[in-house]
Structure formats: C-alpha cells, structure tokens
Amino acid sequence: MPYLGSEDTVRELRRALSNPNIQSDPLRYRNTILRVIRLMSQGVDVSGLFSEMVKACATVDIVHKKLVYVFLCSYAALNPELSLLVVNTLRKDCQDPNPMVRSLALRNMTNLRLPSLVEYVEQPLTSGLRDRAACVRRVAVLGWAKLYNLQPTTEIDAAVVNELYSLLRDPDPVVMVNCLRALEEILKEEGGVAINKPITHHLLNRLKECDVWGQCEVMKILQRYRPQSEDELFDILSLLDASLVSPHPPVMAATVGLFLSLCSGLPAVGLAALERVRAPLLAACGSVSREMRFTALCHIQLLLRSLPGLMGAHYKRFFCGYAEPAYIKQRKMQVLVELVNDENVSMLLDELKVYCTDVNTNTAQAAISAIGRIGRSYSDRCLEILTGLLGLKQEHITSAVVQTMRDLVWVCPQCSDTVCLALEGCEETLQDSQGRQALLWLLGVYGERVSSAPYTLEMFIDGVRSEASLGVKMELLTATMRLFLCRPAETQDMLGRLLHYCVDEETDMCVHDQALLYYRLLHCGMEETQKVLQGRRSDPSLGVLIGRSTEPVGQWARSFNTLEPLRQSAVETESVSRGSPEHVTFAPKPNTDLPDSLNSSQDEKVPKGSDGANWSKESPADVLASDAITPFSLSLSPALSPEEFERLWLQRQGWHVDEGAEDRDEEKDYVCVEEHIRCPAIPHCSPRSLQAAMQLVNIQTLAFTQPRTLPWRVYLYTHAQHTRSDDTRQSTLVLGELLYTGEADQKTGGETGTGDGETADKIAAEDREQEQVKQREEAVVTGLNGRETARKDREEDRVKVTLKQQAKDEEALRGFLSILTTVLHTLSSERA
C-alpha cells in the first residue's frame, strides 16, 4: 500500500470510488468510503475526493449516507460551488418516508454552514417544525438556531419565533428543551426567551419528563423569573423540592441555583435549602468520577462561606485516599482547615501530619501550609508538628515548614520564640529560593534571638556570587541590614563585603540599586536607617481572626453551579511565593459603591492658590472616568508614631491660616478630602476586628474610641505608591479620620459649623424664613452650614471620612478611598 497521506493514496481512493465494480458492491463501496473517513480523521487532506463523495451520497443505505455527510460537512467550506450539488439530494431526503433519513438530511443541511445555501434550507426547516416525527422536530428546532448563528444580522421571521414558542408545549420533552435553547440564541439581543407565569408553570410541571441536562437547562432559564406573590413562590419551591435531593448532581446543583435565585429576598429559606443538599454533596464527593468529586469539593467550599458548620460532623469524609490525584487531595485539605474545631483538631492534625510525607511534593507542601493555617488558632500543637517535620531533613518539607513558620509568626507573634529555636541548622537543607527567602526574612527580623544568625548570613554572603535567585539576593541585603542594626559588631564586616559586591560587581540593576540605597541610607545615620528598616515584626491583631467570618449567601449565589468556584483559589490564600509579608500589592477596580464624586460639592478643604483647587472643580465623570485604575500599593513603612501623626494632623489643620510664603509653598502639595460612607454597623465593631481588617490591606490604625461611644473616632495612616504614566513611581502619605456622630450630631451642631449657639440659631432662622435673608454673603455661608447640618441629620448612619494627603496624588487617593470603602462595607455587612 502507498505511504499513508501521500498523493498516491488519494489517487488510489479516487479510482476506487469511481470504479463501477466497487459501486455495484455496497459492502466494498462502504468500506472504501470508511477508508476516506479514517484518513480524514488522521489529518490527511482528502478534499480532492469531494466530487466523488458528492456522487456517493445518492444511496438508500443510512450508514453510507452518514459517512458521506460527515465528509461533505467537513470540506463544504473549501468547495462551496460543488456543495450546491448536494442540496438537491438533501432536499429530496427531507421528503423521505423514513423519519431517520429526514432528520439526518435536515441536520446535515444546516451543518454545511454556507450562507449561499440559506435560501434552500428555510423551507425544509419550516416543514420540519410541523413534522409528525419528534426526532425531525428536534433537529428542525436546533436548525433554526444554527441558521441564525450563521447570519446573525438577518432578521428572523416573526412567524418562526411564534412557531418555536408554540412548540414549548410539544408533547416531546426534548423538543421543548430544544425550543428553549433555540429561542435563547435567536432572541439573545432581546434578553432571551420571554419567561412569564404560564410558561414557568408549564415548564415546572413537565420538569420530571426531561432528562438530566434538559432539567438543568430549564432551571437555568427559570432563574430569570420572579414570582408575583409569596404564595406563588412557595408553590414553585414545592415543585422543586424533589429535585433538591436528586441523585443526579447536575440536577441538584441547578435546583440549588434556582432556589437561591428565587429566595434572594428570603435568606432563611435559602439557608434551609443549603442544609438539605448536604447529603447529595457528600455523595458527589464519593463519586467514581474525579471531575465530579473535584467540582463537589469546590462547591462545598462555597457553601462553607455562609454555613461554616454545614459539614462539621462529616469531616472524616474529607480525609484523603491514597490513590486520589493531588488536586483532589489539596482541595480536601482546604476543606478540612475550614472544619477545625476544639473537638476534632487533634484528629485533623494527625491526619494532616501523615500527608506531610506524601510522595507528591505539592501535596506534602499543601499539607504543611494547612497545618500553618490551623496554627493561627492552635499554635502550640501545630508548632510541635512543624518542628518535628524539620527533623526529617528533606528539602521540600524543610522549605515548606520554614515558609509556614514565617507566615505564622507574622500573625501569631507569641510563636516567635519557638520558631527561632527551630531555625538552627535549617540552612543546610534548604535549596529552593522560596525557602531561603523565608529563612533570611526570619533571620533579619528575629536575628537578635537566633544565636547563629550572623554565621548563617555569612554563609549566604560567601556564596552570593553563585546565587542565581534575584529574590534571595534582595532578601539577603535586607536581612543583613536589619541584623546590623541589632548586632553591629558581628555583622559590620560581612555587610561591607556584601554592599561592595552588590554595588560594584552585581549586574542585576534591582540588586545594585537596593544595595546603593542601603549604602546611602547608612550615611544618613543609624537613626534614619532604623526608621526605614525596623518596621513591624509581626501583626498581633491578626491573631484574633480565627476562621472565616460568615458571608451572606447573596455574595456568592450567582457563582453557584458555574465554573467560578473551580477557578477560585484556596479559601484562605497562603502566599508562599513572596519574600516578605510587610507589603501587599493591589490592583483596585472602580468601586461602584463610592459616592459620585470627589469634587467641590463634598466637604473638601483645598488651600487657595494650590493646584488642588483645579481638582475640586472637576466633574464626577472626570474624577472617576477611568475604568482601569493604575495598580498601586499600600505600605506601612516607614512607621509613623502617634506623636508624629498628631503633629502632622494638627499642622495640616492650621494651614488654612496665612503663615507666610514658605508655608504656602508647602501647602500647594497638600490636599484634604471629606467623604461620607454608609456603614452604620462600623462603630459597633470591636477595635481588634477593625484593626485586623485594616492591617490586612496595610492600613495602620493608631487610635480609636470604644464601640458604641459617641462621637466615635478612628485615626489611621498608610503610605500609598503608584506608577505614573511616565513609569515614574510616586509615594505619598495619607492620614485619615473616621468620625461617626450619630444622635450626638444633632446636639453638637455638626463638624463644619462654627460650633456655637449662634450657628444653630442661624440654621433655624434660615429654615423658617428663607425669604428674609438680609445679606447675600451671610446667606451663602449660612445656607452651606444649614444644608450640611440637614444632610447629617438625614444621614446619621454614615461615617465621615477625612483624608489628608501629602504629596498630592489624585490617583493614589482615589485608590486608597476605594480600598477603605470596601473594608468598611465588608465589616458593616458582616456585623449586620
């Protein structure tokens, strides 16, 4: 036989297809066509046989016809003129007494997908909608959707749409579901198929007649329907009750999605529905299909965000099997972390400890990371396990343990003593860059507690010439500088050698520039160096955050039964790839919950003659016009003491007084903005929760009043940095005050008024006698005060946010306000 795919092969097949002896033998003819299809499926170009295959479609053998139609549909786009020869045969087959032949002809007529054939297809499709055979109607309905997809700009005849709507009551359930799919495609620009009360009740009553995927399709479309009364809602829920515990996971998931959509205004009913799907979800977790198991685990994670105790009694169902793939094991470990409590913590830790020695390194590292997350609540037991794992002297285990310890001491500083003792000798086992970065960070921050810290750093410095990782070099510079501040005598010589190499010999500009920065910083004195490098060693406030706070179902209801839960990362993200936990980078999105503007209509104080005056005159559309905000970062370095904060805050308040040209020049680079955010539950949050939430996004709170105390105040600050359009990076200091006056606001007369009884009299007088204002200037001032007080009286549930910034950076200020608003709204919704 000639070589497969050569021209000789195609030439031989052409002779065979044209041979009358082969054509007269149906079996040989079919086998020859089968050879053509086999070659086509293997990637051989057999388009040269198109004319011979067109002649072969004139047969009564259904198998023969199917094979030929597969070929013709594949190569019709390459031979549009010859494809016209097939139309007559297809139209003739549409009149065949055999319904299988009719449906096959209709299907392949629409699968040719040639615009030139549309006029020949419309009449057979219209006849197919009224065909007595259900299989023909099924194909004809989907054929109209294919026809519209082929020419989306063409208007579909209204009579066809009406015919499709009438077929929603077809006795065949597949025809009914196909009509829904076709109408969704055809009426896509109009919002899809119209779902009203009669159609909804008809679809629900026939739901049990549909197959699994038909039921899913129907319930997906019914999510757009809104019941007209509460009685109708409960009637619909009663019809769906049996599907809620369906043995088919797709039906169960679609029913839950419909339940959550219908019960958006009745959260208690939605939670009760979620309680009922516990058994079907657990059954799906034991499915033979790995894909089904993984999908069920992802949706269980979604449910645990609103019902943390949903699977608490069934935690053993999430223990990993030996033969399970790594991605399922890792997802199960994430679920186990969410199910930890005082009763099962010992058993869960013992189970996770076994996974730490898994043959798959990713699974072992995920188990160690899970133990670290549990350690935020049960630090002593977890540290004991982590310290024991270091004794195994395995590279990937030691790396994961060191990274986990680094993250653990950041949120639980009480663990630092145990961690420092465990670090001895780890450098001999660590080989990967992430583990060495974590070790260097710990040695830099807690170097005074680790006796061998200078010797370990010296080992790294001696090998810096052969170090390939950029992150390790930069972390080594920072760790050596920090250790020099607390142990200068032991570190001075090695620091000099490291700076000399990085400044004079290092080829990477990032390392070179960082070393040059530290060298120049040392020339400024030890005090300045300490201000820059000796930032926070840990984040004690995060220690109070145990587990995940309960979220409303509405926050994730739309993503249920979609691919979104599968794309989501861990429930609590562990950043094992970063070198230092002090900085968190954000790429904020425009916040549609923000007020319309940062303009002159707000309580914004901009000094006269400054550039900020131009900003205050911008329209809301100008200020928040951009859909894509430049990525920026928030940092707490350098730290700001309470005394320094008070000095800067009071200094900014006094700048509206004329204090000379020098102060006015400094004032030009300063802006003050006042905003009101609706979050009434914020003043009732505990100080620890508020401080923890702020520090999660690198916003430091310095002082705050006790909850339920009026007026309620919080003072905070951060350093905002963002890259300008010219690729230059600008840093700016943002000071902030949160003020909630509540009912006391009516007694104090507001913050923007003059603060005496005369102002209240003026406001009252203006409200009673607006027509009798004597002087224009006094009316303007009084009117402003009156409107401000009235607004505060109407909006007692709003928190007043005052932001003071220097140097002025509008983009950074808007980004910071967006992040702050998100944090306050999140805390307020959780409190509510």
Short mmCIF file of N, CA and C in Angstrom, two decimals, residues 770-822:
data_model
loop_
_atom_site.label_atom_id
_atom_site.label_comp_id
_atom_site.label_asym_id
_atom_site.label_seq_id
_atom_site.Cartn_x
_atom_site.Cartn_y
_atom_site.Cartn_z
N GLN A 770 -36.56 81.68 54.88
CA GLN A 770 -35.59 81.71 53.81
C GLN A 770 -35.78 82.94 52.91
N GLU A 771 -36.99 83.48 52.87
CA GLU A 771 -37.25 84.65 52.01
C GLU A 771 -36.72 85.95 52.59
N GLN A 772 -36.33 85.97 53.86
CA GLN A 772 -35.96 87.23 54.52
C GLN A 772 -34.47 87.30 54.81
N VAL A 773 -33.64 86.76 53.92
CA VAL A 773 -32.19 86.83 54.10
C VAL A 773 -31.75 88.26 53.81
N LYS A 774 -30.96 88.84 54.70
CA LYS A 774 -30.62 90.26 54.58
C LYS A 774 -29.42 90.49 53.68
N GLN A 775 -28.36 89.68 53.86
CA GLN A 775 -27.15 89.94 53.11
C GLN A 775 -26.78 88.68 52.33
N ARG A 776 -26.32 88.88 51.09
CA ARG A 776 -26.04 87.75 50.22
C ARG A 776 -24.90 86.90 50.75
N GLU A 777 -23.82 87.51 51.20
CA GLU A 777 -22.68 86.75 51.67
C GLU A 777 -23.03 85.91 52.89
N GLU A 778 -23.75 86.52 53.83
CA GLU A 778 -24.14 85.79 55.02
C GLU A 778 -25.11 84.66 54.68
N ALA A 779 -25.94 84.86 53.66
CA ALA A 779 -26.89 83.82 53.27
C ALA A 779 -26.18 82.61 52.70
N VAL A 780 -25.12 82.88 51.91
CA VAL A 780 -24.38 81.77 51.32
C VAL A 780 -23.74 80.91 52.41
N VAL A 781 -23.05 81.57 53.36
CA VAL A 781 -22.38 80.85 54.44
C VAL A 781 -23.40 80.10 55.29
N THR A 782 -24.49 80.80 55.66
CA THR A 782 -25.49 80.17 56.49
C THR A 782 -26.18 79.02 55.77
N GLY A 783 -26.43 79.22 54.46
CA GLY A 783 -27.06 78.15 53.68
C GLY A 783 -26.20 76.91 53.61
N LEU A 784 -24.89 77.12 53.44
CA LEU A 784 -23.99 75.97 53.40
C LEU A 784 -24.02 75.20 54.72
N ASN A 785 -23.96 75.96 55.83
CA ASN A 785 -23.99 75.31 57.14
C ASN A 785 -25.32 74.60 57.36
N GLY A 786 -26.40 75.23 56.90
CA GLY A 786 -27.71 74.62 57.11
C GLY A 786 -27.88 73.34 56.33
N ARG A 787 -27.44 73.39 55.06
CA ARG A 787 -27.56 72.17 54.25
C ARG A 787 -26.70 71.06 54.80
N GLU A 788 -25.50 71.43 55.30
CA GLU A 788 -24.61 70.41 55.86
C GLU A 788 -25.22 69.76 57.09
N THR A 789 -25.81 70.57 57.96
CA THR A 789 -26.42 70.03 59.17
C THR A 789 -27.64 69.18 58.84
N ALA A 790 -28.43 69.65 57.87
CA ALA A 790 -29.61 68.87 57.48
C ALA A 790 -29.21 67.54 56.87
N ARG A 791 -28.14 67.58 56.06
CA ARG A 791 -27.68 66.33 55.46
C ARG A 791 -27.22 65.35 56.52
N LYS A 792 -26.53 65.86 57.54
CA LYS A 792 -26.06 64.98 58.61
C LYS A 792 -27.22 64.44 59.42
N ASP A 793 -28.28 65.26 59.59
CA ASP A 793 -29.44 64.78 60.33
C ASP A 793 -30.12 63.63 59.58
N ARG A 794 -30.11 63.76 58.22
CA ARG A 794 -30.75 62.70 57.43
C ARG A 794 -29.87 61.47 57.32
N GLU A 795 -28.57 61.63 57.50
CA GLU A 795 -27.63 60.54 57.24
C GLU A 795 -26.83 60.20 58.50
N GLU A 796 -27.55 59.94 59.58
CA GLU A 796 -26.85 59.63 60.83
C GLU A 796 -26.13 58.30 60.75
N ASP A 797 -26.49 57.47 59.74
CA ASP A 797 -25.85 56.17 59.66
C ASP A 797 -24.62 56.19 58.78
N ARG A 798 -24.14 57.37 58.42
CA ARG A 798 -22.96 57.47 57.57
C ARG A 798 -21.74 57.83 58.41
N VAL A 799 -20.61 57.25 58.03
CA VAL A 799 -19.34 57.55 58.69
C VAL A 799 -18.62 58.61 57.86
N LYS A 800 -18.20 59.65 58.51
CA LYS A 800 -17.48 60.72 57.83
C LYS A 800 -15.99 60.35 57.77
N VAL A 801 -15.46 60.36 56.57
CA VAL A 801 -14.06 60.02 56.34
C VAL A 801 -13.32 61.29 55.92
N THR A 802 -12.31 61.68 56.69
CA THR A 802 -11.47 62.82 56.36
C THR A 802 -10.07 62.32 56.01
N LEU A 803 -9.62 62.63 54.81
CA LEU A 803 -8.31 62.19 54.34
C LEU A 803 -7.43 63.40 54.07
N LYS A 804 -6.21 63.34 54.56
CA LYS A 804 -5.23 64.39 54.32
C LYS A 804 -4.00 63.75 53.71
N GLN A 805 -3.55 64.33 52.60
CA GLN A 805 -2.51 63.68 51.82
C GLN A 805 -1.39 64.66 51.48
N GLN A 806 -0.19 64.17 51.55
CA GLN A 806 0.98 64.91 51.11
C GLN A 806 2.08 63.88 50.79
N ALA A 807 2.69 63.88 49.57
CA ALA A 807 2.44 64.80 48.49
C ALA A 807 1.14 64.43 47.78
N LYS A 808 0.56 65.41 47.10
CA LYS A 808 -0.74 65.22 46.49
C LYS A 808 -0.63 64.23 45.33
N ASP A 809 -1.54 63.26 45.31
CA ASP A 809 -1.57 62.25 44.25
C ASP A 809 -3.02 61.80 44.12
N GLU A 810 -3.73 62.32 43.12
CA GLU A 810 -5.15 62.08 42.99
C GLU A 810 -5.46 60.60 42.77
N GLU A 811 -4.66 59.94 41.89
CA GLU A 811 -4.91 58.53 41.60
C GLU A 811 -4.76 57.68 42.86
N ALA A 812 -3.69 57.93 43.61
CA ALA A 812 -3.46 57.15 44.82
C ALA A 812 -4.56 57.40 45.86
N LEU A 813 -5.02 58.64 45.97
CA LEU A 813 -6.05 58.97 46.95
C LEU A 813 -7.36 58.28 46.59
N ARG A 814 -7.71 58.27 45.30
CA ARG A 814 -8.93 57.58 44.90
C ARG A 814 -8.83 56.08 45.13
N GLY A 815 -7.65 55.51 44.82
CA GLY A 815 -7.47 54.09 45.07
C GLY A 815 -7.56 53.74 46.54
N PHE A 816 -6.93 54.58 47.39
CA PHE A 816 -6.99 54.33 48.83
C PHE A 816 -8.43 54.42 49.34
N LEU A 817 -9.18 55.42 48.87
CA LEU A 817 -10.56 55.57 49.30
C LEU A 817 -11.40 54.38 48.85
N SER A 818 -11.10 53.82 47.67
CA SER A 818 -11.83 52.65 47.19
C SER A 818 -11.58 51.45 48.10
N ILE A 819 -10.31 51.24 48.48
CA ILE A 819 -9.98 50.11 49.36
C ILE A 819 -10.60 50.30 50.74
N LEU A 820 -10.51 51.52 51.28
CA LEU A 820 -11.08 51.80 52.60
C LEU A 820 -12.59 51.58 52.60
N THR A 821 -13.26 52.03 51.53
CA THR A 821 -14.71 51.84 51.44
C THR A 821 -15.07 50.37 51.40
N THR A 822 -14.30 49.59 50.64
CA THR A 822 -14.56 48.15 50.56
C THR A 822 -14.42 47.48 51.94
#
